[in-house]
C-alpha positions as CSV (number, residue, x, y, z in Angstrom):
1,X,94.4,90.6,118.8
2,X,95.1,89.1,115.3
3,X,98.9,89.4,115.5
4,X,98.5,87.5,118.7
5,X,96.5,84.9,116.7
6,X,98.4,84.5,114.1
7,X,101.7,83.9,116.4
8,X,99.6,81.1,118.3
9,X,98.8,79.5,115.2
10,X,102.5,79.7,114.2
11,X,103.6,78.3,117.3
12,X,101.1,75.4,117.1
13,X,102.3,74.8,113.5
14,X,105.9,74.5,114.6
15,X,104.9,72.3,117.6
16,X,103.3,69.8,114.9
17,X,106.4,69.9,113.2
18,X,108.6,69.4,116.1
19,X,110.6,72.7,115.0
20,X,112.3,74.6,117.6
21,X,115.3,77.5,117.7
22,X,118.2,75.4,118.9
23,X,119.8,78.8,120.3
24,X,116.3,79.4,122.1
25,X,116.5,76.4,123.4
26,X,120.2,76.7,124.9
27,X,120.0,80.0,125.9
28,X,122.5,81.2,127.0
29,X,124.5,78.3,126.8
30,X,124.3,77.4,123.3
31,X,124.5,79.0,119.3
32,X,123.3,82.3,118.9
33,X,119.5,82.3,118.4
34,X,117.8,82.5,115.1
35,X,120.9,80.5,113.0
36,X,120.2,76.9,113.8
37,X,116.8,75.3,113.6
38,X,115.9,71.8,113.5
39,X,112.4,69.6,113.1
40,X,111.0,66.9,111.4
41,X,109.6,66.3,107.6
42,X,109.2,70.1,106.0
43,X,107.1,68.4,103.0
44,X,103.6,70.3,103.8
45,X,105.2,73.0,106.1
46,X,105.4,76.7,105.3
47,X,108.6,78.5,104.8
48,X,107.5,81.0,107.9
49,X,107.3,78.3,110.1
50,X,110.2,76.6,109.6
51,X,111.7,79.9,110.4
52,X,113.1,81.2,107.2
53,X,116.6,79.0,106.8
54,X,118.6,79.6,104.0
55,X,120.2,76.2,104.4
56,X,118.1,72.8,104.6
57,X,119.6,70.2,105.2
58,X,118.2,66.8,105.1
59,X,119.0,63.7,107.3
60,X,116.7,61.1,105.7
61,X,116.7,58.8,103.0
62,X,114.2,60.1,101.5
63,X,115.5,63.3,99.2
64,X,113.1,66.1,99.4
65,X,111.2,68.1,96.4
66,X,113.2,71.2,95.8
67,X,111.5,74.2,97.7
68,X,111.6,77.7,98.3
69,X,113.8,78.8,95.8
70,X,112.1,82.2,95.7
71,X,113.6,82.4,98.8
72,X,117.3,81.0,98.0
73,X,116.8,78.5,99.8
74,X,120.2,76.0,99.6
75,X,119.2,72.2,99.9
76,X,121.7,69.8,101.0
77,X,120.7,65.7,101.0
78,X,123.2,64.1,103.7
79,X,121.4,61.3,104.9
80,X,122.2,59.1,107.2
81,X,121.8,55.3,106.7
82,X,119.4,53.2,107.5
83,X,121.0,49.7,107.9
84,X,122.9,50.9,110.9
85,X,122.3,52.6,114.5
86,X,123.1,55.8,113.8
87,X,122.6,56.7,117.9
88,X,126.2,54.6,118.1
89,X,128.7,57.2,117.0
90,X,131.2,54.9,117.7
91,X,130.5,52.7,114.4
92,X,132.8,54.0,111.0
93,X,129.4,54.6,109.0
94,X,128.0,57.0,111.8
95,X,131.0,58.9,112.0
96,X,131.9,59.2,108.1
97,X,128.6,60.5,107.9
98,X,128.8,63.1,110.7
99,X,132.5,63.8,109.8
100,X,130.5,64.6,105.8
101,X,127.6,66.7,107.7
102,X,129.8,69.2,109.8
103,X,132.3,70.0,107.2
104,X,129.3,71.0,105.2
105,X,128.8,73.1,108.1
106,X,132.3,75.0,108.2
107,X,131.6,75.7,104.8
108,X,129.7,79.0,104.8
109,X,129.4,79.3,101.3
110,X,127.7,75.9,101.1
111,X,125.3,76.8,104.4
112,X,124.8,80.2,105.0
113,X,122.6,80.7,108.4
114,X,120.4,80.6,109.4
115,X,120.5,76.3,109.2
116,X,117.5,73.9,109.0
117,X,118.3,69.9,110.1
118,X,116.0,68.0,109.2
119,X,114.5,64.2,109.4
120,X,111.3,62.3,109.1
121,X,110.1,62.9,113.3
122,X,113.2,65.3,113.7
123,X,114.3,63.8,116.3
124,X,116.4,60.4,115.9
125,X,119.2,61.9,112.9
126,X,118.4,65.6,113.5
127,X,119.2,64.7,117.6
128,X,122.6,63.0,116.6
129,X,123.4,66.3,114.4
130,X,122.5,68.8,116.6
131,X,124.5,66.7,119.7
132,X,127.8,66.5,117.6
133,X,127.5,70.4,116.4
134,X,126.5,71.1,120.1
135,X,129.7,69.2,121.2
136,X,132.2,70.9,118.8
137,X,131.0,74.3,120.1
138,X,131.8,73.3,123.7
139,X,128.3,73.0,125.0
140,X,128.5,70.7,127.9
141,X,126.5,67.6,127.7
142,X,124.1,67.9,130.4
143,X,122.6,70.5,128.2
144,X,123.0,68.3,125.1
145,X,121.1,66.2,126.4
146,X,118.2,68.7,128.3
147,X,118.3,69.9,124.4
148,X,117.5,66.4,122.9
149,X,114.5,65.8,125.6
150,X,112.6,68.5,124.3
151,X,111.6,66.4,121.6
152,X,108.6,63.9,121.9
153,X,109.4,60.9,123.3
154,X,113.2,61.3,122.4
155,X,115.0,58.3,124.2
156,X,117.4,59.9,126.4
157,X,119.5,56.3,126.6
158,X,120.7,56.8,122.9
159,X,121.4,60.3,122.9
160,X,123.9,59.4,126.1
161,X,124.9,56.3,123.9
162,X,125.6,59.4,120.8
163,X,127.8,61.2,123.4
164,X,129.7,58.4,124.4
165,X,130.8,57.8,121.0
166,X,132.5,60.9,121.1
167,X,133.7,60.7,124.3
168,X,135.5,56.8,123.7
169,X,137.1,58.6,120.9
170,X,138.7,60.7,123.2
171,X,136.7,63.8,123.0
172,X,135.1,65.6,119.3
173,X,138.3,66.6,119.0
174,X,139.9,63.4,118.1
175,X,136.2,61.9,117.1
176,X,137.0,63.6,113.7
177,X,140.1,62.6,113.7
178,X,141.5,66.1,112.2
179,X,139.1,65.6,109.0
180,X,137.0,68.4,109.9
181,X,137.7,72.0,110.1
182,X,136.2,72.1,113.6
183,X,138.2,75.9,114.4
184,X,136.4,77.3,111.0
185,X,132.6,75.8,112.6
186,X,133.2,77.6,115.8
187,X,134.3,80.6,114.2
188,X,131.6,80.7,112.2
189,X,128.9,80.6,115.2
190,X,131.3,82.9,117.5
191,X,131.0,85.7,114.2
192,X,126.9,85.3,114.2
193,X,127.1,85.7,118.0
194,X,129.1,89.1,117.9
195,X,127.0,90.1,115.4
196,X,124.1,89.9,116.8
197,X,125.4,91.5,119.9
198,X,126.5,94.6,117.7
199,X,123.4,94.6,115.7
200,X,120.4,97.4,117.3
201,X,117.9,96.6,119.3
């Protein structure tokens, strides 16, 4: 009875802060579960419940206070602007500042797993991060977007207008325009997956 308790109140804690398991989420079509996690502000949130990232990495102007370390926790500030649309992919700014996010994200010294995105609501920057990782690993983008929807009162208009972006590029491929290492990202998420497979039960 109190370990059922205690994971309701966890569950109702990560509800408030909009956290989720993106591989939960996708399953099976997405990243292995437990490596990518993504929410809103982690200011007054405990390191259990924002799953136990080794990596945060925040979106938002705002820089965050240091956290965690007795953990190891790596922080990363990559914020996104605020004088700009950052739903439009299509603009330079957007994409110099996704093209700056994922090859933090090939780089698995810099981010070990498992990864925490975060913004203020985690939903606006945090959606546009997840939806260009999501597209670099293949998912297709009717699940992109089913992904993005789970979030409150996420505007499913703008995350089609994100993918666009990409897609008036000619695809995530030529969206980063060969300044991202996007073989050493999927390799990285393919080696957690057969991991986990091998691991025990």
């Amino acid at each position: 009875f109190f370990s059922a308790r205690m994971d309701d109140e966890l569950q109702q804690q990560q509800q408030r802060a909009n956290w989720r398991d993106v591989g939960l989420s996708l399953s099976p079509t997405g990243p292995p579960q437990g490596i990518l996690f993504r929410c809103g502000a982690t200011t007054f949130v405990p390191y259990e419940v924002l799953g136990s990232p080794r990596t945060i990495i925040n979106l938002r102007m705002d820089n965050d206070e240091p956290k965690f370390s007795e953990h190891g926790v790596q922080h990363l500030y990559l914020p996104a602007r605020n004088d700009c649309e950052n739903y439009n992919t299509a603009q330079a700014s957007v994409r110099d500042w996704l093209t700056q996010l994922m090859c933090a994200i090939a780089d698995a010294e810099r981010t070990p797993f498992p990864i925490l995105f975060h913004c203020r609501a985690g939903r606006d920057r945090t959606g546009i991060a997840v939806a260009a990782l999501l597209s670099i690993l293949g998912v297709p983008e009717t699940t992109i977007v089913a992904e993005f929807l789970l979030s409150d009162k996420a505007p499913r208009n703008m995350i089609e207008l994100a993918l666009q972006g990409f897609a008036k590029a000619g695809g995530i491929e030529k969206y980063f325009r060969r300044k991202v290492p996007l073989s050493a990202i999927r390799a990285r998420f393919d080696e957690a997956a057969e991991r986990l497979c091998a691991s025990p039960e």
